[in-house]
Amino acid sequence: MCLLRVKLMHFVNSLHNYIMTRILHSTGLEFQHQVQEAKDLDQLIKIHYRYLATIHDRCLLREKVSFVKEAIMKVLNLVLIFSDRWQAGFGAWKIESIDKMESDFKNCHMFLVTILNKAVCRGSFPHLESLALSLMAGFEQC
């Protein structure tokens, strides 16, 4: 149970780091630089629109990568269920539920690692490389 908890925490931390550093921080820096170089209001509006579109794409909100978002959401739902049971204490656990949760996590994790690595190798989504590497590091311990 403790090992599953660490695996889930690694997954959440990897996702958080990807969103905060690779998406929000780096994209925000690019946006700031472009805003400072804007000459007029029309150019500023276009820059802002591109910034929002980039955030939307990189946060996996496009229909094209909805299957990745669904797998991530499934793991995050597992994290919430795990957290509720963890706070309830060891008496709230059944070995079957731990095994099922671990199996579901492993399947989603394997799916995400495989899909993200293929996408990165093809060059389709270069911004996902850091997330793929981080999840792969956690996958080797599964």
PDB file of C-alpha atoms in Angstrom:
ATOM      1  CA  MET A   1       0.000   0.000   0.000  1.00  0.00           C
ATOM      2  CA  CYS A   2       2.852   2.385   0.819  1.00  0.00           C
ATOM      3  CA  LEU A   3       4.560   1.522  -2.445  1.00  0.00           C
ATOM      4  CA  LEU A   4       1.384   2.300  -4.384  1.00  0.00           C
ATOM      5  CA  ARG A   5       1.142   5.603  -2.513  1.00  0.00           C
ATOM      6  CA  VAL A   6       4.688   6.542  -3.563  1.00  0.00           C
ATOM      7  CA  LYS A   7       3.971   5.595  -7.185  1.00  0.00           C
ATOM      8  CA  LEU A   8       0.829   7.729  -7.211  1.00  0.00           C
ATOM      9  CA  MET A   9       2.693  10.639  -5.614  1.00  0.00           C
ATOM     10  CA  HIS A  10       5.435  10.344  -8.261  1.00  0.00           C
ATOM     11  CA  PHE A  11       2.823  10.461 -11.011  1.00  0.00           C
ATOM     12  CA  VAL A  12       1.105  13.537  -9.569  1.00  0.00           C
ATOM     13  CA  ASN A  13       4.434  15.265  -8.966  1.00  0.00           C
ATOM     14  CA  SER A  14       5.575  14.520 -12.530  1.00  0.00           C
ATOM     15  CA  LEU A  15       2.350  15.931 -13.955  1.00  0.00           C
ATOM     16  CA  HIS A  16       2.549  18.995 -11.702  1.00  0.00           C
ATOM     17  CA  ASN A  17       6.160  19.680 -12.693  1.00  0.00           C
ATOM     18  CA  TYR A  18       5.296  19.317 -16.381  1.00  0.00           C
ATOM     19  CA  ILE A  19       2.400  21.759 -16.158  1.00  0.00           C
ATOM     20  CA  MET A  20       4.162  24.310 -13.972  1.00  0.00           C
ATOM     21  CA  THR A  21       7.613  24.309 -15.599  1.00  0.00           C
ATOM     22  CA  ARG A  22       7.268  23.104 -19.170  1.00  0.00           C
ATOM     23  CA  ILE A  23       3.938  24.731 -19.896  1.00  0.00           C
ATOM     24  CA  LEU A  24       3.130  27.690 -17.678  1.00  0.00           C
ATOM     25  CA  HIS A  25       6.600  28.989 -16.874  1.00  0.00           C
ATOM     26  CA  SER A  26       8.336  28.548 -20.227  1.00  0.00           C
ATOM     27  CA  THR A  27       5.295  29.547 -22.280  1.00  0.00           C
ATOM     28  CA  GLY A  28       4.759  32.509 -19.956  1.00  0.00           C
ATOM     29  CA  LEU A  29       8.326  33.681 -20.529  1.00  0.00           C
ATOM     30  CA  GLU A  30       7.853  33.470 -24.297  1.00  0.00           C
ATOM     31  CA  PHE A  31       4.562  35.370 -23.980  1.00  0.00           C
ATOM     32  CA  GLN A  32       6.164  38.084 -21.847  1.00  0.00           C
ATOM     33  CA  HIS A  33       8.946  38.574 -24.379  1.00  0.00           C
ATOM     34  CA  GLN A  34       6.476  38.794 -27.268  1.00  0.00           C
ATOM     35  CA  VAL A  35       4.244  41.253 -25.384  1.00  0.00           C
ATOM     36  CA  GLN A  36       7.203  43.541 -24.756  1.00  0.00           C
ATOM     37  CA  GLU A  37       7.984  43.558 -28.472  1.00  0.00           C
ATOM     38  CA  ALA A  38       4.387  44.198 -29.569  1.00  0.00           C
ATOM     39  CA  LYS A  39       3.999  47.381 -31.609  1.00  0.00           C
ATOM     40  CA  ASP A  40       0.224  47.853 -31.524  1.00  0.00           C
ATOM     41  CA  LEU A  41      -2.999  46.505 -30.034  1.00  0.00           C
ATOM     42  CA  ASP A  42      -3.737  44.159 -32.952  1.00  0.00           C
ATOM     43  CA  GLN A  43      -0.357  42.499 -32.577  1.00  0.00           C
ATOM     44  CA  LEU A  44      -0.917  42.215 -28.819  1.00  0.00           C
ATOM     45  CA  ILE A  45      -4.277  40.527 -29.375  1.00  0.00           C
ATOM     46  CA  LYS A  46      -2.696  38.026 -31.799  1.00  0.00           C
ATOM     47  CA  ILE A  47       0.108  37.287 -29.341  1.00  0.00           C
ATOM     48  CA  HIS A  48      -2.416  36.683 -26.561  1.00  0.00           C
ATOM     49  CA  TYR A  49      -4.509  34.421 -28.774  1.00  0.00           C
ATOM     50  CA  ARG A  50      -1.400  32.363 -29.698  1.00  0.00           C
ATOM     51  CA  TYR A  51      -0.445  32.139 -26.018  1.00  0.00           C
ATOM     52  CA  LEU A  52      -3.888  30.797 -25.071  1.00  0.00           C
ATOM     53  CA  ALA A  53      -3.835  28.336 -27.983  1.00  0.00           C
ATOM     54  CA  THR A  54      -0.383  27.101 -26.938  1.00  0.00           C
ATOM     55  CA  ILE A  55      -1.489  26.611 -23.323  1.00  0.00           C
ATOM     56  CA  HIS A  56      -4.611  24.815 -24.540  1.00  0.00           C
ATOM     57  CA  ASP A  57      -2.560  22.470 -26.739  1.00  0.00           C
ATOM     58  CA  ARG A  58       0.149  21.737 -24.204  1.00  0.00           C
ATOM     59  CA  CYS A  59      -2.316  21.068 -21.393  1.00  0.00           C
ATOM     60  CA  LEU A  60      -3.732  18.204 -23.479  1.00  0.00           C
ATOM     61  CA  LEU A  61      -7.092  19.894 -23.971  1.00  0.00           C
ATOM     62  CA  ARG A  62      -7.297  19.336 -27.735  1.00  0.00           C
ATOM     63  CA  GLU A  63      -9.567  16.627 -29.072  1.00  0.00           C
ATOM     64  CA  LYS A  64      -6.572  15.120 -30.866  1.00  0.00           C
ATOM     65  CA  VAL A  65      -4.991  14.007 -27.571  1.00  0.00           C
ATOM     66  CA  SER A  66      -8.137  13.459 -25.526  1.00  0.00           C
ATOM     67  CA  PHE A  67      -7.218   9.796 -24.966  1.00  0.00           C
ATOM     68  CA  VAL A  68      -4.080  10.903 -23.113  1.00  0.00           C
ATOM     69  CA  LYS A  69      -6.102  13.323 -20.999  1.00  0.00           C
ATOM     70  CA  GLU A  70      -8.599  10.555 -20.200  1.00  0.00           C
ATOM     71  CA  ALA A  71      -5.832   8.218 -18.996  1.00  0.00           C
ATOM     72  CA  ILE A  72      -4.368  10.997 -16.841  1.00  0.00           C
ATOM     73  CA  MET A  73      -7.803  11.773 -15.409  1.00  0.00           C
ATOM     74  CA  LYS A  74      -8.317   8.085 -14.599  1.00  0.00           C
ATOM     75  CA  VAL A  75      -5.064   8.059 -12.616  1.00  0.00           C
ATOM     76  CA  LEU A  76      -5.989  11.312 -10.858  1.00  0.00           C
ATOM     77  CA  ASN A  77      -9.352   9.779  -9.890  1.00  0.00           C
ATOM     78  CA  LEU A  78      -7.463   6.774  -8.502  1.00  0.00           C
ATOM     79  CA  VAL A  79      -5.341   9.213  -6.505  1.00  0.00           C
ATOM     80  CA  LEU A  80      -8.467  10.790  -4.988  1.00  0.00           C
ATOM     81  CA  ILE A  81      -9.945   7.403  -4.082  1.00  0.00           C
ATOM     82  CA  PHE A  82      -6.623   6.301  -2.615  1.00  0.00           C
ATOM     83  CA  SER A  83      -6.360   9.515  -0.606  1.00  0.00           C
ATOM     84  CA  ASP A  84      -9.852   9.077   0.874  1.00  0.00           C
ATOM     85  CA  ARG A  85      -9.103   5.516   1.898  1.00  0.00           C
ATOM     86  CA  TRP A  86      -5.653   6.418   3.223  1.00  0.00           C
ATOM     87  CA  GLN A  87      -7.205   9.055   5.485  1.00  0.00           C
ATOM     88  CA  ALA A  88      -9.865   6.584   6.642  1.00  0.00           C
ATOM     89  CA  GLY A  89      -7.157   4.274   7.969  1.00  0.00           C
ATOM     90  CA  PHE A  90      -6.042   0.742   7.297  1.00  0.00           C
ATOM     91  CA  GLY A  91      -9.390  -0.725   8.334  1.00  0.00           C
ATOM     92  CA  ALA A  92     -11.013   0.793   5.239  1.00  0.00           C
ATOM     93  CA  TRP A  93      -8.828  -1.267   2.904  1.00  0.00           C
ATOM     94  CA  LYS A  94      -9.433  -4.651   1.369  1.00  0.00           C
ATOM     95  CA  ILE A  95      -6.551  -6.417  -0.342  1.00  0.00           C
ATOM     96  CA  GLU A  96      -8.668  -6.861  -3.480  1.00  0.00           C
ATOM     97  CA  SER A  97      -9.261  -3.122  -3.762  1.00  0.00           C
ATOM     98  CA  ILE A  98      -5.538  -2.413  -3.400  1.00  0.00           C
ATOM     99  CA  ASP A  99      -4.738  -4.996  -6.082  1.00  0.00           C
ATOM    100  CA  LYS A 100      -7.396  -3.550  -8.417  1.00  0.00           C
ATOM    101  CA  MET A 101      -6.182  -0.016  -7.842  1.00  0.00           C
ATOM    102  CA  GLU A 102      -2.582  -1.017  -8.448  1.00  0.00           C
ATOM    103  CA  SER A 103      -3.554  -2.906 -11.617  1.00  0.00           C
ATOM    104  CA  ASP A 104      -5.564   0.062 -12.945  1.00  0.00           C
ATOM    105  CA  PHE A 105      -2.683   2.402 -12.209  1.00  0.00           C
ATOM    106  CA  LYS A 106      -0.141   0.129 -13.860  1.00  0.00           C
ATOM    107  CA  ASN A 107      -2.284  -0.184 -17.001  1.00  0.00           C
ATOM    108  CA  CYS A 108      -2.826   3.572 -17.314  1.00  0.00           C
ATOM    109  CA  HIS A 109       0.801   4.271 -16.535  1.00  0.00           C
ATOM    110  CA  MET A 110       2.020   1.770 -19.133  1.00  0.00           C
ATOM    111  CA  PHE A 111      -0.393   3.203 -21.709  1.00  0.00           C
ATOM    112  CA  LEU A 112       0.782   6.770 -21.045  1.00  0.00           C
ATOM    113  CA  VAL A 113       4.474   5.893 -21.128  1.00  0.00           C
ATOM    114  CA  THR A 114       4.033   4.009 -24.415  1.00  0.00           C
ATOM    115  CA  ILE A 115       1.915   6.695 -26.107  1.00  0.00           C
ATOM    116  CA  LEU A 116       4.048   9.616 -24.925  1.00  0.00           C
ATOM    117  CA  ASN A 117       7.302   7.933 -25.932  1.00  0.00           C
ATOM    118  CA  LYS A 118       5.959   7.177 -29.408  1.00  0.00           C
ATOM    119  CA  ALA A 119       4.767  10.766 -29.804  1.00  0.00           C
ATOM    120  CA  VAL A 120       8.108  12.167 -28.652  1.00  0.00           C
ATOM    121  CA  CYS A 121      10.096   9.817 -30.917  1.00  0.00           C
ATOM    122  CA  ARG A 122       7.973  10.856 -33.920  1.00  0.00           C
ATOM    123  CA  GLY A 123       8.471  14.503 -32.987  1.00  0.00           C
ATOM    124  CA  SER A 124       4.718  15.072 -32.852  1.00  0.00           C
ATOM    125  CA  PHE A 125       4.656  16.652 -29.409  1.00  0.00           C
ATOM    126  CA  PRO A 126       8.171  17.762 -28.385  1.00  0.00           C
ATOM    127  CA  HIS A 127       6.817  19.603 -25.342  1.00  0.00           C
ATOM    128  CA  LEU A 128       5.748  16.237 -23.868  1.00  0.00           C
ATOM    129  CA  GLU A 129       9.310  14.934 -23.670  1.00  0.00           C
ATOM    130  CA  SER A 130       9.863  15.964 -20.047  1.00  0.00           C
ATOM    131  CA  LEU A 131       6.574  14.360 -18.961  1.00  0.00           C
ATOM    132  CA  ALA A 132       7.369  11.182 -20.901  1.00  0.00           C
ATOM    133  CA  LEU A 133      10.824  10.891 -19.331  1.00  0.00           C
ATOM    134  CA  SER A 134       9.525  11.529 -15.840  1.00  0.00           C
ATOM    135  CA  LEU A 135       6.732   8.983 -16.164  1.00  0.00           C
ATOM    136  CA  MET A 136       9.135   6.483 -17.707  1.00  0.00           C
ATOM    137  CA  ALA A 137      11.419   6.837 -14.680  1.00  0.00           C
ATOM    138  CA  GLY A 138       8.464   6.018 -12.434  1.00  0.00           C
ATOM    139  CA  PHE A 139       7.377   3.194 -14.713  1.00  0.00           C
ATOM    140  CA  GLU A 140      10.614   1.264 -14.298  1.00  0.00           C
ATOM    141  CA  GLN A 141       9.799   0.741 -10.637  1.00  0.00           C
ATOM    142  CA  CYS A 142       6.288  -0.603 -11.356  1.00  0.00           C
TER     143      CYS A 142
END
